[in-house]
Coordinates of C-alpha atoms in Angstrom, one line a residue:
N1 CA -6.3 -7.3 -31.4
R2 CA -9.7 -5.9 -32.4
N3 CA -9.8 -3.6 -29.4
I4 CA -6.6 -1.7 -30.5
R5 CA -7.2 1.2 -32.9
N6 CA -3.9 2.8 -34.1
C7 CA -4.0 6.5 -34.7
S8 CA -1.2 8.3 -36.5
P9 CA 0.7 10.8 -34.2
D10 CA 0.9 13.2 -37.0
T11 CA -2.9 13.5 -37.1
F12 CA -3.0 15.7 -34.0
M13 CA -1.2 18.8 -32.8
N14 CA 0.2 19.2 -29.2
T15 CA 0.5 15.4 -28.8
P16 CA 1.4 14.5 -25.2
D17 CA 4.6 12.7 -24.5
I18 CA 3.0 10.2 -22.1
T19 CA -0.6 9.1 -21.7
L20 CA -1.7 7.5 -18.4
I21 CA -4.4 4.9 -19.2
I22 CA -6.5 4.2 -16.1
T23 CA -9.0 1.5 -16.5
N24 CA -12.1 1.8 -14.4
W25 CA -15.2 -0.4 -13.7
N26 CA -17.6 0.9 -11.0
G27 CA -14.7 2.6 -9.3
R28 CA -16.1 6.0 -8.5
E29 CA -14.6 6.1 -4.9
L30 CA -11.3 4.7 -6.0
L31 CA -11.0 7.4 -8.6
R32 CA -11.7 10.0 -5.9
E33 CA -9.1 8.5 -3.7
C34 CA -6.3 7.9 -6.2
L35 CA -6.6 10.5 -9.0
P36 CA -5.3 13.4 -6.8
S37 CA -1.9 11.7 -6.3
V38 CA -1.7 11.0 -10.1
L39 CA -2.3 14.6 -10.8
E40 CA 0.4 15.6 -8.4
S41 CA 2.9 13.2 -9.9
V42 CA 2.1 14.6 -13.4
A43 CA 2.7 18.1 -12.1
Y44 CA 6.0 17.1 -10.6
D45 CA 7.5 16.0 -14.0
T46 CA 7.9 19.4 -15.7
K47 CA 10.2 17.9 -18.4
R48 CA 7.3 16.1 -20.2
K49 CA 3.7 16.7 -21.3
Y50 CA 1.2 14.2 -19.9
E51 CA -2.4 13.2 -20.6
I52 CA -4.5 11.3 -18.1
M53 CA -7.1 9.1 -19.7
V54 CA -9.7 7.1 -17.7
V55 CA -11.2 4.3 -19.8
D56 CA -14.5 3.5 -18.2
D57 CA -15.4 -0.1 -19.0
C58 CA -19.2 0.3 -19.1
S59 CA -19.6 1.1 -15.4
S60 CA -23.1 1.1 -13.9
D61 CA -22.2 3.7 -11.3
D62 CA -21.6 7.4 -11.9
S63 CA -17.9 7.3 -12.5
L64 CA -18.1 9.4 -15.7
E65 CA -20.2 12.0 -13.9
I66 CA -17.6 12.2 -11.1
L67 CA -14.8 12.6 -13.6
A68 CA -16.6 15.5 -15.4
Q69 CA -17.5 17.3 -12.2
E70 CA -14.4 16.8 -10.1
F71 CA -11.6 16.0 -12.5
P72 CA -12.3 18.1 -15.6
T73 CA -8.7 17.9 -16.9
V74 CA -8.9 14.1 -17.2
R75 CA -9.8 12.7 -20.5
A76 CA -12.7 10.3 -20.1
E77 CA -13.4 7.5 -22.6
K78 CA -16.0 4.7 -22.5
T79 CA -15.7 1.3 -24.1
P80 CA -18.6 0.3 -26.4
I81 CA -19.0 -2.9 -24.5
N82 CA -17.5 -4.4 -21.3
Y83 CA -14.0 -5.5 -22.5
G84 CA -12.5 -6.4 -19.2
F85 CA -9.0 -5.4 -18.0
H86 CA -7.1 -6.6 -21.1
G87 CA -9.5 -5.1 -23.7
A88 CA -10.0 -1.8 -21.9
N89 CA -6.2 -1.2 -21.8
N90 CA -5.9 -2.1 -25.4
F91 CA -8.8 0.2 -26.2
G92 CA -7.1 3.1 -24.4
A93 CA -3.7 2.4 -26.1
G94 CA -5.5 2.6 -29.5
L95 CA -6.9 6.0 -28.6
S96 CA -3.7 7.4 -27.3
R97 CA -1.3 9.4 -29.5
S98 CA 1.7 9.5 -27.2
H99 CA 5.1 7.9 -27.6
L100 CA 4.8 6.4 -24.2
I101 CA 1.7 5.0 -22.4
M102 CA 1.2 3.9 -18.9
P103 CA -1.6 1.3 -18.2
M104 CA -2.8 1.7 -14.6
N105 CA -5.3 0.3 -12.2
N106 CA -7.8 2.7 -10.7
D107 CA -6.6 1.6 -7.2
I108 CA -3.1 3.0 -7.5
K109 CA -1.6 6.1 -5.9
L110 CA 1.7 7.5 -7.0
A111 CA 4.5 9.2 -5.1
D112 CA 5.2 12.8 -6.4
D113 CA 8.3 11.8 -8.3
A114 CA 7.1 8.3 -9.5
L115 CA 6.5 9.2 -13.1
Y116 CA 9.6 11.2 -13.5
H117 CA 11.9 8.3 -12.5
L118 CA 10.1 5.9 -14.8
A119 CA 10.2 8.2 -17.8
E120 CA 13.9 8.9 -17.4
H121 CA 14.7 5.3 -18.5
F122 CA 13.4 5.9 -22.0
E123 CA 15.7 8.9 -22.4
N124 CA 18.7 7.1 -21.1
D125 CA 18.3 3.7 -22.9
K126 CA 16.8 3.5 -26.4
D127 CA 16.2 -0.2 -26.1
T128 CA 13.9 0.2 -23.1
F129 CA 10.5 -1.4 -23.7
S130 CA 8.9 -0.9 -20.3
V131 CA 9.6 0.0 -16.7
S132 CA 7.8 -0.2 -13.4
G133 CA 8.7 0.7 -9.8
K134 CA 8.3 -0.3 -6.2
F135 CA 4.8 -1.0 -4.8
Y136 CA 3.7 -0.6 -1.2
A137 CA 0.3 -1.1 0.4
F138 CA -1.9 2.0 1.1
D139 CA -0.4 2.1 4.7
G140 CA 2.8 3.4 3.0
T141 CA 5.1 1.0 4.8
T142 CA 4.1 -2.6 3.8
F143 CA 6.2 -3.6 0.8
L144 CA 4.2 -5.5 -1.8
Y145 CA 6.3 -6.2 -4.9
G146 CA 8.8 -4.8 -7.3
N147 CA 11.6 -6.6 -9.1
R148 CA 10.6 -10.1 -10.1
G149 CA 12.6 -13.1 -11.3
G150 CA 11.4 -16.4 -12.7
T151 CA 12.5 -20.0 -12.9
F152 CA 11.3 -23.0 -14.8
R153 CA 11.5 -26.3 -13.0
N154 CA 9.6 -29.6 -12.9
G155 CA 7.5 -28.4 -15.8
H156 CA 6.2 -25.3 -14.1
F157 CA 7.0 -21.6 -14.3
Y158 CA 7.7 -20.0 -10.9
L159 CA 8.0 -16.4 -9.9
Y160 CA 10.0 -15.0 -7.0
E161 CA 10.6 -11.5 -5.5
K162 CA 14.1 -10.0 -5.6
E163 CA 15.3 -7.6 -3.0
P164 CA 13.3 -4.3 -3.1
D165 CA 16.3 -2.2 -4.1
D166 CA 17.8 -4.7 -6.5
S167 CA 17.8 -2.6 -9.7
S168 CA 18.8 -5.4 -12.1
Q169 CA 16.6 -6.2 -15.1
T170 CA 13.2 -7.6 -14.0
L171 CA 11.3 -10.4 -15.6
F172 CA 8.2 -8.2 -16.1
A173 CA 6.9 -4.7 -15.5
C174 CA 4.0 -4.9 -13.0
G175 CA 0.7 -4.4 -14.7
G176 CA -0.9 -2.2 -12.1
A177 CA 1.3 0.8 -13.2
F178 CA 4.0 0.5 -15.8
M179 CA 5.3 2.8 -18.5
V180 CA 5.8 1.3 -22.0
K181 CA 6.6 2.4 -25.5
R182 CA 3.2 2.6 -27.3
E183 CA 4.7 1.4 -30.6
G184 CA 6.1 -1.7 -29.0
Y185 CA 2.9 -2.4 -27.0
L186 CA 0.9 -2.2 -30.2
K187 CA 3.4 -4.3 -32.1
L188 CA 3.0 -7.1 -29.6
G189 CA -0.8 -6.8 -29.8
G190 CA -1.1 -5.4 -26.3
F191 CA -2.5 -7.6 -23.5
D192 CA -3.4 -11.0 -24.9
P193 CA -7.1 -11.8 -24.3
I194 CA -6.3 -15.5 -23.9
Y195 CA -5.6 -14.6 -20.2
H196 CA -9.0 -12.9 -19.8
P197 CA -10.2 -11.8 -17.3
L198 CA -7.0 -11.4 -15.3
Y199 CA -3.4 -12.4 -14.4
Y200 CA -0.3 -13.2 -16.4
E201 CA -1.1 -10.6 -19.1
E202 CA 1.8 -8.3 -18.1
I203 CA 4.2 -11.3 -17.6
D204 CA 3.3 -12.4 -21.1
L205 CA 3.9 -9.0 -22.6
S206 CA 7.2 -8.3 -20.9
Y207 CA 8.6 -11.8 -21.5
R208 CA 7.8 -11.6 -25.2
A209 CA 9.6 -8.2 -25.3
L210 CA 12.6 -9.6 -23.6
K211 CA 12.9 -12.5 -26.1
R212 CA 12.8 -9.9 -28.9
G213 CA 15.9 -8.1 -27.5
W214 CA 14.1 -5.2 -25.7
K215 CA 14.7 -4.3 -22.1
V216 CA 12.3 -4.3 -19.2
H217 CA 13.5 -2.3 -16.2
Y218 CA 12.8 -2.0 -12.5
E219 CA 13.2 1.4 -11.0
P220 CA 13.1 1.3 -7.1
K221 CA 13.1 5.1 -6.9
S222 CA 9.6 5.2 -8.4
V223 CA 7.1 4.4 -5.7
A224 CA 3.4 3.5 -6.0
Y225 CA 0.8 2.4 -3.5
H226 CA -1.7 -0.3 -4.4
K227 CA -5.0 -1.2 -2.7
V228 CA -4.5 -4.9 -3.6
Q229 CA -7.4 -6.7 -5.3
S230 CA -9.8 -3.9 -4.4
T231 CA -11.5 -4.3 -7.9
I232 CA -10.6 -7.9 -8.7
T233 CA -12.2 -9.4 -5.6
R234 CA -15.5 -7.7 -6.6
Q235 CA -15.4 -9.2 -10.0
E236 CA -14.3 -12.8 -9.3
K237 CA -14.7 -15.0 -6.3
K238 CA -11.4 -15.8 -4.6
K239 CA -11.6 -19.5 -5.4
Q240 CA -12.2 -18.7 -9.0
I241 CA -9.2 -16.3 -8.9
G242 CA -7.0 -19.2 -7.9
L243 CA -8.2 -21.4 -10.7
I244 CA -7.7 -18.6 -13.3
S245 CA -4.2 -18.0 -12.0
A246 CA -3.3 -21.7 -12.4
R247 CA -5.0 -21.9 -15.8
N248 CA -3.0 -18.9 -17.0
N249 CA 0.2 -20.5 -15.8
Y250 CA -0.5 -23.3 -18.2
L251 CA -1.4 -21.0 -21.0
F252 CA 1.8 -18.9 -20.5
V253 CA 4.0 -22.0 -20.7
W254 CA 2.2 -23.4 -23.8
K255 CA 2.5 -20.1 -25.6
N256 CA 6.0 -18.9 -24.5
I257 CA 8.3 -21.7 -23.3
L258 CA 9.9 -22.7 -26.6
D259 CA 13.2 -24.3 -25.6
R260 CA 13.0 -28.1 -26.4
P261 CA 14.5 -29.3 -23.0
L262 CA 11.9 -27.1 -21.1
T263 CA 9.1 -28.3 -23.3
Y264 CA 10.0 -31.9 -22.8
Q265 CA 10.2 -31.3 -19.1
F266 CA 6.7 -29.9 -19.1
M267 CA 5.4 -32.9 -21.1
L268 CA 7.0 -35.2 -18.5
Y269 CA 6.1 -33.6 -15.2
I270 CA 2.6 -32.3 -15.8
P271 CA 1.0 -35.7 -16.1
L272 CA 2.9 -36.9 -13.1
F273 CA 1.7 -34.0 -11.0
L274 CA -1.9 -34.5 -12.2
I275 CA -1.8 -38.2 -11.3
R276 CA -0.4 -37.2 -7.9
D277 CA -3.2 -34.8 -7.3
L278 CA -5.7 -37.4 -8.3
F279 CA -4.5 -39.8 -5.6
Q280 CA -4.4 -37.0 -3.1
M281 CA -8.0 -35.9 -4.0
K282 CA -6.8 -32.4 -5.0
S283 CA -8.8 -30.9 -7.8
R284 CA -7.5 -27.4 -8.4
F285 CA -4.9 -28.2 -11.1
W286 CA -7.2 -30.7 -12.8
I287 CA -9.9 -28.0 -13.2
A288 CA -7.3 -25.4 -14.2
F289 CA -5.8 -27.8 -16.8
Y290 CA -9.3 -28.5 -18.3
M291 CA -10.0 -24.7 -18.4
A292 CA -6.7 -24.1 -20.2
L293 CA -7.5 -26.9 -22.8
K294 CA -10.5 -24.8 -23.9
R295 CA -8.1 -22.1 -25.0
L296 CA -5.4 -24.4 -26.5
P297 CA -6.1 -23.8 -30.2
K298 CA -5.5 -20.0 -29.9
T299 CA -2.6 -20.6 -27.6
L300 CA -0.8 -22.9 -30.1
K301 CA -1.4 -20.4 -32.9
A302 CA 0.3 -17.7 -30.8
R303 CA 3.1 -20.1 -30.0
K304 CA 3.7 -20.7 -33.7
Q305 CA 4.0 -17.0 -34.2
E306 CA 6.4 -16.6 -31.2
K307 CA 8.8 -19.1 -32.7
L308 CA 9.1 -16.9 -35.8
D309 CA 9.7 -13.6 -33.9
V310 CA 12.0 -14.3 -30.9
I311 CA 15.7 -13.7 -30.9
F312 CA 16.7 -15.1 -27.5
S313 CA 16.0 -18.5 -26.0
D314 CA 14.1 -19.0 -22.8
Q315 CA 17.2 -20.1 -21.0
E316 CA 19.1 -17.1 -22.1
I317 CA 16.4 -14.7 -20.8
L318 CA 16.0 -16.6 -17.5
D319 CA 19.8 -16.6 -17.0
K320 CA 20.0 -12.9 -17.6
I321 CA 17.0 -12.0 -15.4
N322 CA 18.1 -14.1 -12.5
L323 CA 21.7 -12.7 -12.4
S324 CA 21.4 -9.8 -9.9
R325 CA 23.4 -6.7 -10.5
A326 CA 25.2 -7.3 -7.3
E327 CA 26.7 -10.5 -8.7

């Protein structure tokens, strides 16, 4: 990925253990609202040295000035052009020197001990690729999401929510705030820009890691609070968001679902569903399918590479993820 610049850890002294990468676009008030909790969570974990990096994606507001004046301990970086969510995170990962990084939205608050519980996984299990925790709304009581499972049926990939305290292995670490090994993140190329501007990037990253034999954990003791879509809805109209989400589902399947039976299932059912929607005068998936076709060449190239690198089949991974620890 052209937005990732790899720096040798030996180049610098006093390298932090963990870098929090908070991407920002015109989010001055969100930074003021959320950064204090991040600073408190960093202070709680005395076992590790942290760096907080805000990657400003060419904001037109005074976000950088606010950081300099009100949060002087935060490292501020600015992208040379507007990369979007994927590129800005990759840009920050390239600038980091830490063993672990944590891509974060600017609309996330953290509980005091949130970072501590995430970081413990990397000390206890050397095969850990990434980990994320339990997310609530800003009211502190409305549960949003945490441990996800996934199924493939009728040619489509479906996600579902497990019980909030189910600590079995998750399908993916939630992109709003997840801790990940920087080396592994870079090895996989970071967030894939084929999903630009949003959605499915963290599912893609985690799923590819799982198929290479790495572990993606869910830690219910780590709690975060998310002001859902506070930035997204300003960037993309809601109808367009729905189309992008459907498009990226197609892209994810084309790139990552490699088992022959599942591929044949997709080839059989998708035309049937499109014909059904045509007779029912529904246009969403027709438009999304056309949007996905524009990115098909890059997707097929990535699919070819995936076939060379994976260790486990799709069915093996889905069986493992969907078997709860209670069972």
